[in-house]
Each structure stands twice: as structure tokens, then as C-alpha cells.
mmCIF file of C-alpha atoms and ligand atoms in Angstrom:
data_model
loop_
_atom_site.group_PDB
_atom_site.id
_atom_site.type_symbol
_atom_site.label_atom_id
_atom_site.label_comp_id
_atom_site.label_asym_id
_atom_site.label_seq_id
_atom_site.Cartn_x
_atom_site.Cartn_y
_atom_site.Cartn_z
ATOM 1 C CA MET A 463 0.000 0.000 0.000
ATOM 2 C CA THR A 464 1.313 3.435 -0.857
ATOM 3 C CA GLU A 465 1.415 5.997 1.902
ATOM 4 C CA LYS A 466 -1.264 8.659 1.883
ATOM 5 C CA LYS A 467 -0.215 12.169 0.939
ATOM 6 C CA ARG A 468 -0.497 14.742 3.647
ATOM 7 C CA VAL A 469 -2.728 17.805 3.781
ATOM 8 C CA PHE A 470 -2.323 20.742 6.164
ATOM 9 C CA SER A 471 -4.420 23.859 6.593
ATOM 10 C CA GLY A 472 -4.975 26.592 9.139
ATOM 11 C CA ILE A 473 -7.712 29.015 10.046
ATOM 12 C CA GLN A 474 -7.538 32.080 12.276
ATOM 13 C CA PRO A 475 -9.702 32.170 15.390
ATOM 14 C CA THR A 476 -10.557 35.827 14.872
ATOM 15 C CA GLY A 477 -14.165 36.832 14.653
ATOM 16 C CA ASN A 478 -16.919 34.534 13.664
ATOM 17 C CA ILE A 479 -16.471 31.997 10.883
ATOM 18 C CA HIS A 480 -18.529 32.831 7.771
ATOM 19 C CA ILE A 481 -19.760 31.001 4.691
ATOM 20 C CA GLY A 482 -16.750 32.276 2.705
ATOM 21 C CA ASN A 483 -14.420 30.383 5.050
ATOM 22 C CA TYR A 484 -16.738 27.395 4.880
ATOM 23 C CA ILE A 485 -17.133 27.211 1.102
ATOM 24 C CA GLY A 486 -13.606 28.336 0.287
ATOM 25 C CA ALA A 487 -11.795 26.134 2.774
ATOM 26 C CA GLY A 488 -13.662 24.345 5.594
ATOM 27 C CA ARG A 489 -15.776 22.062 3.432
ATOM 28 C CA ASN A 490 -12.661 20.934 1.644
ATOM 29 C CA TYR A 491 -10.949 20.127 4.940
ATOM 30 C CA VAL A 492 -13.758 17.660 5.532
ATOM 31 C CA ARG A 493 -13.763 16.150 2.036
ATOM 32 C CA LEU A 494 -10.025 15.681 1.936
ATOM 33 C CA GLN A 495 -10.161 13.377 4.943
ATOM 34 C CA GLU A 496 -11.275 10.621 2.528
ATOM 35 C CA GLU A 497 -8.115 10.656 0.531
ATOM 36 C CA TYR A 498 -5.312 12.243 2.534
ATOM 37 C CA GLU A 499 -3.703 12.199 5.925
ATOM 38 C CA THR A 500 -5.160 15.453 7.240
ATOM 39 C CA ILE A 501 -3.857 17.960 9.771
ATOM 40 C CA TYR A 502 -5.772 21.118 10.687
ATOM 41 C CA CYS A 503 -4.804 23.936 12.945
ATOM 42 C CA VAL A 504 -6.462 26.877 14.677
ATOM 43 C CA VAL A 505 -3.723 29.440 14.096
ATOM 44 C CA ASP A 506 -3.857 31.477 17.286
ATOM 45 C CA LEU A 507 -0.348 32.945 16.865
ATOM 46 C CA HIS A 508 -1.404 34.410 13.524
ATOM 47 C CA ALA A 509 -4.448 35.983 15.158
ATOM 48 C CA MET A 510 -2.144 38.093 17.357
ATOM 49 C CA THR A 511 -0.793 40.043 14.374
ATOM 50 C CA VAL A 512 -3.652 42.569 14.450
ATOM 51 C CA PRO A 513 -4.867 44.448 17.552
ATOM 52 C CA TYR A 514 -6.946 42.066 19.699
ATOM 53 C CA ASP A 515 -8.369 41.500 23.151
ATOM 54 C CA PRO A 516 -6.993 38.426 25.053
ATOM 55 C CA LYS A 517 -10.476 37.517 26.208
ATOM 56 C CA ASP A 518 -11.749 37.474 22.612
ATOM 57 C CA LEU A 519 -8.793 35.375 21.500
ATOM 58 C CA ARG A 520 -9.475 32.783 24.206
ATOM 59 C CA GLU A 521 -13.150 32.620 23.279
ATOM 60 C CA GLY A 522 -12.464 32.695 19.554
ATOM 61 C CA LYS A 523 -10.143 29.691 19.828
ATOM 62 C CA ALA A 524 -12.757 27.616 21.637
ATOM 63 C CA ILE A 525 -15.489 28.594 19.175
ATOM 64 C CA MET A 526 -13.358 27.849 16.136
ATOM 65 C CA ALA A 527 -12.249 24.449 17.428
ATOM 66 C CA ARG A 528 -15.826 23.490 18.143
ATOM 67 C CA MET A 529 -17.032 24.748 14.771
ATOM 68 C CA LEU A 530 -14.400 22.788 12.873
ATOM 69 C CA LEU A 531 -15.488 19.611 14.622
ATOM 70 C CA ALA A 532 -19.131 20.462 13.934
ATOM 71 C CA MET A 533 -18.341 20.874 10.230
ATOM 72 C CA GLY A 534 -17.166 17.297 10.128
ATOM 73 C CA ILE A 535 -13.496 17.196 10.997
ATOM 74 C CA ASP A 536 -13.237 13.721 12.367
ATOM 75 C CA PRO A 537 -10.728 13.265 15.206
ATOM 76 C CA GLU A 538 -10.400 9.587 14.241
ATOM 77 C CA ARG A 539 -9.003 10.619 10.890
ATOM 78 C CA SER A 540 -7.545 14.105 11.336
ATOM 79 C CA LEU A 541 -5.411 16.011 13.770
ATOM 80 C CA LEU A 542 -6.915 19.294 14.962
ATOM 81 C CA TYR A 543 -4.990 21.457 17.397
ATOM 82 C CA HIS A 544 -4.147 25.001 18.440
ATOM 83 C CA GLN A 545 -0.978 26.289 16.765
ATOM 84 C CA SER A 546 0.568 27.656 19.984
ATOM 85 C CA ASP A 547 0.404 24.178 21.572
ATOM 86 C CA VAL A 548 3.051 23.011 19.110
ATOM 87 C CA PRO A 549 6.068 25.286 19.645
ATOM 88 C CA GLN A 550 7.945 23.854 16.655
ATOM 89 C CA HIS A 551 5.849 26.053 14.330
ATOM 90 C CA ALA A 552 7.530 29.149 15.771
ATOM 91 C CA GLU A 553 10.933 27.468 15.885
ATOM 92 C CA LEU A 554 10.884 26.526 12.209
ATOM 93 C CA SER A 555 9.547 29.967 11.376
ATOM 94 C CA TRP A 556 12.770 31.506 12.712
ATOM 95 C CA ILE A 557 14.889 29.302 10.480
ATOM 96 C CA LEU A 558 12.757 29.945 7.392
ATOM 97 C CA GLY A 559 12.936 33.661 8.150
ATOM 98 C CA THR A 560 16.658 33.546 7.458
ATOM 99 C CA LEU A 561 15.818 32.437 3.906
ATOM 100 C CA ALA A 562 12.999 34.881 3.204
ATOM 101 C CA GLY A 563 13.698 38.025 1.200
ATOM 102 C CA MET A 564 12.518 41.389 2.519
ATOM 103 C CA GLY A 565 11.330 42.432 -0.934
ATOM 104 C CA GLN A 566 9.112 39.404 -1.349
ATOM 105 C CA LEU A 567 7.540 39.915 2.079
ATOM 106 C CA GLU A 568 6.975 43.594 1.357
ATOM 107 C CA ARG A 569 5.013 42.649 -1.759
ATOM 108 C CA MET A 570 2.474 40.502 0.121
ATOM 109 C CA THR A 571 -0.977 41.964 -0.557
ATOM 110 C CA GLN A 572 -2.399 40.974 2.832
ATOM 111 C CA TYR A 573 0.527 42.622 4.598
ATOM 112 C CA LYS A 574 -0.032 45.832 2.677
ATOM 113 C CA GLU A 575 -3.776 45.815 3.325
ATOM 114 C CA LYS A 576 -3.543 44.912 6.995
ATOM 115 C CA SER A 577 -0.620 47.200 7.806
ATOM 116 C CA ASP A 578 -2.630 50.094 6.363
ATOM 117 C CA LYS A 579 -5.306 49.351 8.950
ATOM 118 C CA ALA A 580 -3.444 47.838 11.892
ATOM 119 C CA GLY A 581 -0.160 49.729 11.565
ATOM 120 C CA GLN A 582 3.197 48.259 10.562
ATOM 121 C CA GLN A 583 4.584 45.753 12.970
ATOM 122 C CA PHE A 584 7.045 42.899 12.704
ATOM 123 C CA GLY A 585 4.536 40.115 13.500
ATOM 124 C CA LEU A 586 2.345 41.134 10.598
ATOM 125 C CA PHE A 587 5.378 41.357 8.319
ATOM 126 C CA ALA A 588 6.609 37.905 9.382
ATOM 127 C CA TYR A 589 3.099 36.380 9.177
ATOM 128 C CA PRO A 590 3.640 34.567 5.843
ATOM 129 C CA VAL A 591 6.890 33.001 7.098
ATOM 130 C CA LEU A 592 5.049 31.519 10.082
ATOM 131 C CA MET A 593 2.393 30.273 7.683
ATOM 132 C CA ALA A 594 5.105 28.578 5.602
ATOM 133 C CA ALA A 595 6.428 26.993 8.805
ATOM 134 C CA ASP A 596 2.930 25.694 9.672
ATOM 135 C CA ILE A 597 2.818 23.836 6.380
ATOM 136 C CA LEU A 598 6.429 22.706 6.200
ATOM 137 C CA ILE A 599 6.720 21.525 9.810
ATOM 138 C CA HIS A 600 4.338 18.737 8.777
ATOM 139 C CA ARG A 601 5.984 18.289 5.393
ATOM 140 C CA ALA A 602 2.553 18.636 3.812
ATOM 141 C CA HIS A 603 1.998 17.963 0.111
ATOM 142 C CA ALA A 604 -1.193 19.957 -0.322
ATOM 143 C CA VAL A 605 -2.948 22.900 1.321
ATOM 144 C CA PRO A 606 -6.683 23.600 0.923
ATOM 145 C CA VAL A 607 -7.234 27.381 0.946
ATOM 146 C CA GLY A 608 -9.342 30.105 -0.636
ATOM 147 C CA ASP A 609 -8.055 32.296 -3.402
ATOM 148 C CA ASP A 610 -6.732 35.001 -1.039
ATOM 149 C CA GLN A 611 -3.970 32.698 0.230
ATOM 150 C CA THR A 612 -2.324 31.875 -3.114
ATOM 151 C CA GLN A 613 0.415 34.485 -2.684
ATOM 152 C CA HIS A 614 1.292 33.074 0.757
ATOM 153 C CA LEU A 615 1.375 29.592 -0.746
ATOM 154 C CA GLU A 616 3.766 30.791 -3.443
ATOM 155 C CA LEU A 617 6.085 32.097 -0.725
ATOM 156 C CA THR A 618 5.853 28.738 1.061
ATOM 157 C CA ARG A 619 6.830 26.944 -2.132
ATOM 158 C CA ASP A 620 9.751 29.315 -2.645
ATOM 159 C CA LEU A 621 10.979 28.816 0.907
ATOM 160 C CA ALA A 622 10.703 25.016 0.602
ATOM 161 C CA GLU A 623 12.703 25.106 -2.632
ATOM 162 C CA ARG A 624 15.274 27.478 -1.203
ATOM 163 C CA PHE A 625 15.717 25.315 1.890
ATOM 164 C CA ASN A 626 16.014 22.126 -0.160
ATOM 165 C CA HIS A 627 18.527 23.720 -2.492
ATOM 166 C CA ARG A 628 20.679 25.081 0.314
ATOM 167 C CA PHE A 629 20.475 22.249 2.867
ATOM 168 C CA GLY A 630 19.349 19.151 0.963
ATOM 169 C CA ASP A 631 15.920 17.807 0.010
ATOM 170 C CA LEU A 632 13.765 17.801 3.094
ATOM 171 C CA PHE A 633 10.455 19.432 2.252
ATOM 172 C CA PRO A 634 7.862 18.498 -0.360
ATOM 173 C CA VAL A 635 6.953 21.645 -2.350
ATOM 174 C CA PRO A 636 3.279 21.966 -1.400
ATOM 175 C CA GLU A 637 0.410 22.528 -3.840
ATOM 176 C CA ALA A 638 -2.593 24.718 -3.114
ATOM 177 C CA ILE A 639 -6.015 23.060 -3.364
ATOM 178 C CA ILE A 640 -8.431 25.808 -4.407
ATOM 179 C CA PRO A 641 -12.113 25.018 -4.988
ATOM 180 C CA GLU A 642 -13.594 25.605 -8.453
ATOM 181 C CA VAL A 643 -16.680 27.250 -6.992
ATOM 182 C CA GLY A 644 -16.420 29.552 -3.981
ATOM 183 C CA ALA A 645 -12.696 30.272 -3.899
ATOM 184 C CA ARG A 646 -13.528 33.951 -3.391
ATOM 185 C CA VAL A 647 -16.958 34.490 -1.899
ATOM 186 C CA THR A 648 -17.647 38.234 -1.885
ATOM 187 C CA SER A 649 -19.362 40.545 0.565
ATOM 188 C CA LEU A 650 -23.164 40.688 0.556
ATOM 189 C CA THR A 651 -23.036 44.465 0.938
ATOM 190 C CA ASP A 652 -20.238 45.063 -1.599
ATOM 191 C CA PRO A 653 -19.963 42.168 -4.051
ATOM 192 C CA THR A 654 -16.719 43.465 -5.508
ATOM 193 C CA SER A 655 -14.776 42.913 -2.259
ATOM 194 C CA LYS A 656 -14.053 39.686 -0.409
ATOM 195 C CA MET A 657 -16.410 38.442 2.314
ATOM 196 C CA SER A 658 -14.295 39.079 5.395
ATOM 197 C CA LYS A 659 -14.368 38.467 9.149
ATOM 198 C CA SER A 660 -13.016 41.972 9.681
ATOM 199 C CA ASP A 661 -15.708 43.838 7.720
ATOM 200 C CA PRO A 662 -17.396 46.141 10.268
ATOM 201 C CA SER A 663 -20.836 45.314 8.854
ATOM 202 C CA PRO A 664 -22.209 41.931 10.020
ATOM 203 C CA LYS A 665 -24.721 42.160 7.134
ATOM 204 C CA SER A 666 -21.815 41.693 4.741
ATOM 205 C CA ARG A 667 -21.478 38.026 5.672
ATOM 206 C CA VAL A 668 -23.459 34.990 6.841
ATOM 207 C CA HIS A 669 -21.984 33.431 9.968
ATOM 208 C CA LEU A 670 -22.210 29.702 10.440
ATOM 209 C CA THR A 671 -23.993 30.322 13.730
ATOM 210 C CA ASP A 672 -26.660 32.687 12.291
ATOM 211 C CA THR A 673 -30.293 31.703 12.835
ATOM 212 C CA PRO A 674 -32.462 30.871 9.789
ATOM 213 C CA ASP A 675 -34.135 34.289 10.117
ATOM 214 C CA GLU A 676 -30.805 36.108 10.174
ATOM 215 C CA ILE A 677 -29.584 34.132 7.158
ATOM 216 C CA ALA A 678 -32.767 34.853 5.195
ATOM 217 C CA SER A 679 -32.686 38.538 6.054
ATOM 218 C CA LYS A 680 -28.999 38.965 5.140
ATOM 219 C CA ILE A 681 -29.425 37.201 1.796
ATOM 220 C CA ARG A 682 -32.648 39.046 0.954
ATOM 221 C CA SER A 683 -30.931 42.364 1.562
ATOM 222 C CA ALA A 684 -27.776 41.414 -0.374
ATOM 223 C CA VAL A 685 -26.762 44.067 -2.887
ATOM 224 C CA THR A 686 -27.717 42.972 -6.388
ATOM 225 C CA ASP A 687 -27.198 44.418 -9.823
ATOM 226 C CA ALA A 688 -29.120 46.427 -12.404
ATOM 227 C CA GLY A 689 -31.566 44.477 -14.554
ATOM 228 C CA SER A 690 -33.716 41.569 -13.472
ATOM 229 C CA GLU A 691 -32.214 38.459 -15.072
ATOM 230 C CA VAL A 692 -30.337 35.874 -13.060
ATOM 231 C CA VAL A 693 -27.150 35.346 -15.070
ATOM 232 C CA TYR A 694 -23.594 34.454 -14.089
ATOM 233 C CA ASP A 695 -21.271 37.272 -15.094
ATOM 234 C CA ARG A 696 -18.700 38.288 -12.458
ATOM 235 C CA GLU A 697 -17.939 41.584 -14.225
ATOM 236 C CA ALA A 698 -21.394 42.818 -15.159
ATOM 237 C CA LYS A 699 -23.385 41.155 -12.373
ATOM 238 C CA PRO A 700 -21.104 40.665 -9.359
ATOM 239 C CA GLY A 701 -23.942 40.496 -6.805
ATOM 240 C CA ILE A 702 -26.031 37.889 -8.598
ATOM 241 C CA SER A 703 -22.922 35.915 -9.574
ATOM 242 C CA ASN A 704 -21.805 35.753 -5.961
ATOM 243 C CA LEU A 705 -25.230 34.503 -4.882
ATOM 244 C CA LEU A 706 -25.151 31.910 -7.672
ATOM 245 C CA GLU A 707 -21.806 30.637 -6.386
ATOM 246 C CA ILE A 708 -23.103 30.432 -2.836
ATOM 247 C CA PHE A 709 -26.261 28.700 -4.090
ATOM 248 C CA SER A 710 -24.284 26.160 -6.101
ATOM 249 C CA ALA A 711 -21.917 25.450 -3.202
ATOM 250 C CA PHE A 712 -24.789 24.650 -0.853
ATOM 251 C CA ASP A 713 -27.219 23.077 -3.314
ATOM 252 C CA GLY A 714 -24.787 20.906 -5.226
ATOM 253 C CA ARG A 715 -26.184 21.785 -8.682
ATOM 254 C CA SER A 716 -23.925 23.638 -11.115
ATOM 255 C CA ILE A 717 -24.038 27.404 -11.590
ATOM 256 C CA GLU A 718 -25.224 26.889 -15.201
ATOM 257 C CA GLU A 719 -28.112 24.704 -14.102
ATOM 258 C CA LEU A 720 -29.215 27.154 -11.400
ATOM 259 C CA ALA A 721 -28.878 30.175 -13.684
ATOM 260 C CA ALA A 722 -31.017 28.421 -16.297
ATOM 261 C CA GLU A 723 -33.684 27.542 -13.741
ATOM 262 C CA TYR A 724 -33.898 31.028 -12.164
ATOM 263 C CA ARG A 725 -33.078 33.193 -15.191
ATOM 264 C CA ASP A 726 -36.530 34.825 -15.386
ATOM 265 C CA ALA A 727 -37.773 34.128 -11.868
ATOM 266 C CA GLY A 728 -36.979 37.640 -10.577
ATOM 267 C CA TYR A 729 -34.421 38.538 -7.911
ATOM 268 C CA GLY A 730 -36.866 38.102 -4.992
ATOM 269 C CA ILE A 731 -37.703 34.470 -5.702
ATOM 270 C CA PHE A 732 -34.084 33.722 -6.545
ATOM 271 C CA LYS A 733 -32.832 35.166 -3.260
ATOM 272 C CA ASN A 734 -35.386 33.178 -1.272
ATOM 273 C CA ALA A 735 -34.155 29.997 -2.935
ATOM 274 C CA VAL A 736 -30.525 30.870 -2.142
ATOM 275 C CA ALA A 737 -31.440 31.559 1.486
ATOM 276 C CA GLU A 738 -33.231 28.233 1.748
ATOM 277 C CA ALA A 739 -30.235 26.331 0.358
ATOM 278 C CA VAL A 740 -27.886 28.028 2.840
ATOM 279 C CA ILE A 741 -30.223 27.415 5.791
ATOM 280 C CA ASP A 742 -30.629 23.719 4.837
ATOM 281 C CA GLY A 743 -26.908 23.329 4.209
ATOM 282 C CA LEU A 744 -25.903 24.827 7.546
ATOM 283 C CA ARG A 745 -28.521 23.012 9.629
ATOM 284 C CA PRO A 746 -26.485 19.817 10.236
ATOM 285 C CA VAL A 747 -23.410 21.874 11.128
ATOM 286 C CA GLN A 748 -25.412 23.974 13.578
ATOM 287 C CA GLU A 749 -26.961 20.881 15.158
ATOM 288 C CA ALA A 750 -23.572 19.272 15.599
ATOM 289 C CA TYR A 751 -22.216 22.534 17.030
ATOM 290 C CA ALA A 752 -24.968 22.644 19.638
ATOM 291 C CA SER A 753 -24.456 19.039 20.697
ATOM 292 C CA LEU A 754 -20.672 19.149 21.259
ATOM 293 C CA THR A 755 -19.492 19.678 24.815
ATOM 294 C CA ASP A 756 -16.512 21.816 25.856
ATOM 295 C CA GLU A 757 -14.897 18.709 27.343
ATOM 296 C CA GLU A 758 -15.088 16.800 24.065
ATOM 297 C CA VAL A 759 -13.590 19.687 22.137
ATOM 298 C CA HIS A 760 -10.859 20.185 24.705
ATOM 299 C CA ARG A 761 -9.960 16.487 24.675
ATOM 300 C CA VAL A 762 -9.578 16.410 20.885
ATOM 301 C CA MET A 763 -7.405 19.526 20.893
ATOM 302 C CA GLU A 764 -5.122 18.160 23.624
ATOM 303 C CA THR A 765 -4.732 14.680 22.154
ATOM 304 C CA SER A 766 -4.076 16.015 18.672
ATOM 305 C CA ALA A 767 -1.562 18.573 19.919
ATOM 306 C CA GLU A 768 0.427 15.842 21.584
ATOM 307 C CA LYS A 769 0.631 13.828 18.362
ATOM 308 C CA ALA A 770 1.392 16.958 16.349
ATOM 309 C CA ARG A 771 4.240 17.844 18.746
ATOM 310 C CA GLU A 772 5.777 14.420 18.190
ATOM 311 C CA MET A 773 5.528 14.718 14.425
ATOM 312 C CA ALA A 774 6.864 18.266 14.469
ATOM 313 C CA ALA A 775 9.755 17.249 16.711
ATOM 314 C CA GLY A 776 10.646 14.609 14.118
ATOM 315 C CA THR A 777 10.834 17.242 11.377
ATOM 316 C CA MET A 778 12.834 19.597 13.598
ATOM 317 C CA ARG A 779 15.423 16.876 14.251
ATOM 318 C CA LEU A 780 15.995 16.616 10.499
ATOM 319 C CA VAL A 781 16.014 20.395 10.078
ATOM 320 C CA ARG A 782 18.481 20.947 12.918
ATOM 321 C CA GLU A 783 20.769 18.344 11.444
ATOM 322 C CA ALA A 784 20.491 19.804 7.944
ATOM 323 C CA VAL A 785 21.190 23.412 8.949
ATOM 324 C CA GLY A 786 24.078 22.595 11.249
ATOM 325 C CA LEU A 787 22.491 23.194 14.644
ATOM 326 C CA THR A 788 23.138 19.598 15.647
HETATM 327 P P1 TYM B 832 -8.303 32.880 7.347
HETATM 328 O O1 TYM B 832 -8.480 32.515 8.760
HETATM 329 O O2 TYM B 832 -8.454 34.320 6.951
HETATM 330 O O3 TYM B 832 -9.325 32.086 6.462
HETATM 331 C C1 TYM B 832 -9.449 30.670 6.549
HETATM 332 C C2 TYM B 832 -9.673 30.094 5.172
HETATM 333 O O4 TYM B 832 -10.856 30.659 4.566
HETATM 334 C C3 TYM B 832 -10.546 31.140 3.274
HETATM 335 N N1 TYM B 832 -11.373 32.321 3.015
HETATM 336 C C4 TYM B 832 -12.217 32.446 1.971
HETATM 337 N N2 TYM B 832 -12.518 31.618 0.972
HETATM 338 C C5 TYM B 832 -13.437 32.054 0.068
HETATM 339 N N3 TYM B 832 -14.061 33.246 0.138
HETATM 340 C C6 TYM B 832 -13.784 34.121 1.142
HETATM 341 N N4 TYM B 832 -14.392 35.274 1.211
HETATM 342 C C7 TYM B 832 -12.824 33.720 2.124
HETATM 343 N N5 TYM B 832 -12.323 34.320 3.240
HETATM 344 C C8 TYM B 832 -11.442 33.449 3.761
HETATM 345 C C9 TYM B 832 -9.074 31.486 3.326
HETATM 346 O O5 TYM B 832 -8.498 31.491 2.035
HETATM 347 C C10 TYM B 832 -8.521 30.403 4.211
HETATM 348 O O6 TYM B 832 -8.219 29.247 3.452
HETATM 349 N N6 TYM B 832 -3.356 32.872 6.498
HETATM 350 C C11 TYM B 832 -4.524 32.027 6.698
HETATM 351 C C12 TYM B 832 -4.403 31.103 7.889
HETATM 352 C C13 TYM B 832 -3.220 30.203 7.880
HETATM 353 C C14 TYM B 832 -3.000 29.098 7.017
HETATM 354 C C15 TYM B 832 -1.770 28.527 7.429
HETATM 355 C C16 TYM B 832 -3.721 28.543 5.958
HETATM 356 C C17 TYM B 832 -2.158 30.270 8.721
HETATM 357 N N7 TYM B 832 -1.297 29.255 8.467
HETATM 358 C C18 TYM B 832 -1.233 27.407 6.787
HETATM 359 C C19 TYM B 832 -3.175 27.437 5.330
HETATM 360 C C20 TYM B 832 -1.955 26.855 5.733
HETATM 361 C C21 TYM B 832 -5.730 32.917 6.960
HETATM 362 O O7 TYM B 832 -5.627 34.035 7.365
HETATM 363 O O8 TYM B 832 -6.937 32.310 6.787
#
């Protein structure tokens, strides 16, 4: 039997998880468990790179861990742990930092955007190097992410190649796994910008914990486009196209099929159908979320962290040897 390839991904415990995170990444975490050895991480150290309140971080970590389990991450098949419980992430990050070019880090779009808002600070600048360490410490082959992480993945690939070239082949050069539909879910209030946890308007996104009424109201008030036909055209009809992507992700039918069915139905009927698909799609996740206990979640996080520490220590032994520390 050939060994399974390994998948790693991380999600920040900031704010409340939304359907963009779910469609763009979370659902894939669950699917990939069938085929890969899967490792998932609540990246609490990354969440400290913008101003935050310690109380919110503590709560956010617990909520995110519980939500990931509710989505279907299966502790029998996957590891799921908090990043800061495995100190080797930060240790490898230091070493990779010695290989990362200032120019390349300065070009990172997320750094530029976030430093405009949060102010320049070394943690934010070094963020993508820590992300590379997250992936490489587990010598992962593939990384499920949304579209906004492709630049960080490119940096990870560069750092893996640079390390291998300089110190000998140690890291697989990881591939991004980006979904065909829903890689960039956009805001319900401004369909030309990304749906984001940090958008001040909660109407811009559907949270996984929203009630059916909240979901229906947010989708009904989503900004749509001129005209009345339901057609998929990201340029001319960004609002309707975004809703079609969300619809398709939750309903399972293709965008073409849904656009054909609702073409002349009118925006009102179309939006109601989208809302219904989202409500139905989230129901099992919400039920699972409600039935998990804090103890269960805590136990999974602790047990996984212990295994992850062992695996990460194995990689660090090889790295230390390769770079001349031991
Ligand atoms: P984060 O926490 O912002 O988002 C988690 C995942 O959700 C995806 N995503 C989206 N997908 C589609 N549409 C959207 N509107 C949308 N918003 C977010 C993100 O692409 C991501 O996959 N830097 C990462 C966290 C991270 C990481 C890692 C990821 C740290 N280390 C190692 C992979 C591997 C981040 O901020 O994700």
C-alpha cells in the first residue's frame, strides 16, 4: 500500500467563521479526509498580528475548534490542534525567516492591506513566514485554501525550494487546493470585495452560527445588480454571480443549471431559494455545534496537539541536522 499524501491547513480564530471560510476552505478540509492524511490547525499565533483583546482570542479559539469539529473534521481521521500548543511552528519559522527576502515579504498583498489598517509591525510582516512553517513543519503535500492565500502559498513553495537547495531535500513543495466554486466568496453588501471576518458590517457576511431568520434577512438584503435576469457574469453582475456561487456550493447543482432555472424568476424568488439552500446546508453543522461539549472539544485539541508535537519534533530533528544546529 502506498502511503497517503499529507494535507495541512490553518484558520484564524478571529471573529466569527462565515460562509466564505466554509465554502472556500472548511468544506474541503472535511472532504479531503477521505483521501489524505489530514492535519488542521487553529492558528492562534497568527491571530495576534492585528490588535486584539486576550479575552476574545481565548473565546475565539474555543469557538473555532468546536465549529471545525461540527463541520465534520473527524478526530479519528484528522489532527486538529491550536498552533501555539506546538512550539515547533515558531521554531521553524525563525529558520525559514533567514531564507525569506525582505522584498518578497513587502510585496504581500495581505501585509499591505492589513498594515494600512493595523499599523506596521514585525509580527504582521513575518506572518507569511510563520504560515510557511505551519505547512512545512508537517511536510505537507497539499494545502486547501481560498483564493486570497495563493500568494502566501507561493512564498511557502519558494521557501521550501530554497531550503532544499541550500540544505538538501527535506520538504515536499506543497500545492494549493483551491475550490472551483467559492474560492472567493464576496461581501453581501459590496460584491466586488471579499467576504471578510473583519468587515465592520455583520450584514456583509453569513456566519455559520446565524439563525435561519438572520440568514434569510442577510441574503434578501444582499446588494444585487441592475436588470432583473439571473445570469452568471462576475464583471457585469457581481452580486447575482456571488449569490449563484453560494447557491451552487450549498445546493450541489452547477451554476449553469441554477442560472437556467432562475433566469426569469426575478431577484426576490431567486434570493429566497438561495437563502433556503444556505439554511438547509448549515442546519447539520449547527446541530452538531450545539451538541458538542466543551470537554469533548478540549480532549480532541489536547490529544491532537500531543501527536502533532511528536511529528513536528521529528521534522525539527531533520532540520536541525540539515542546517548545522546539531
Ligand atoms: P483565514 O483565517 O483568513 O481564512 C481561513 C480560510 O478561509 C478562506 N477564506 C475564503 N474563501 C473564500 N471566500 C472568502 N471570502 C474567504 N475568506 C477566507 C481562506 O483562504 C482560508 O483558506 N493565512 C490564513 C491562515 C493560515 C494558514 C496557514 C492557511 C495560517 N497558516 C497554513 C493554510 C496553511 C488565513 O488568514 O486564513
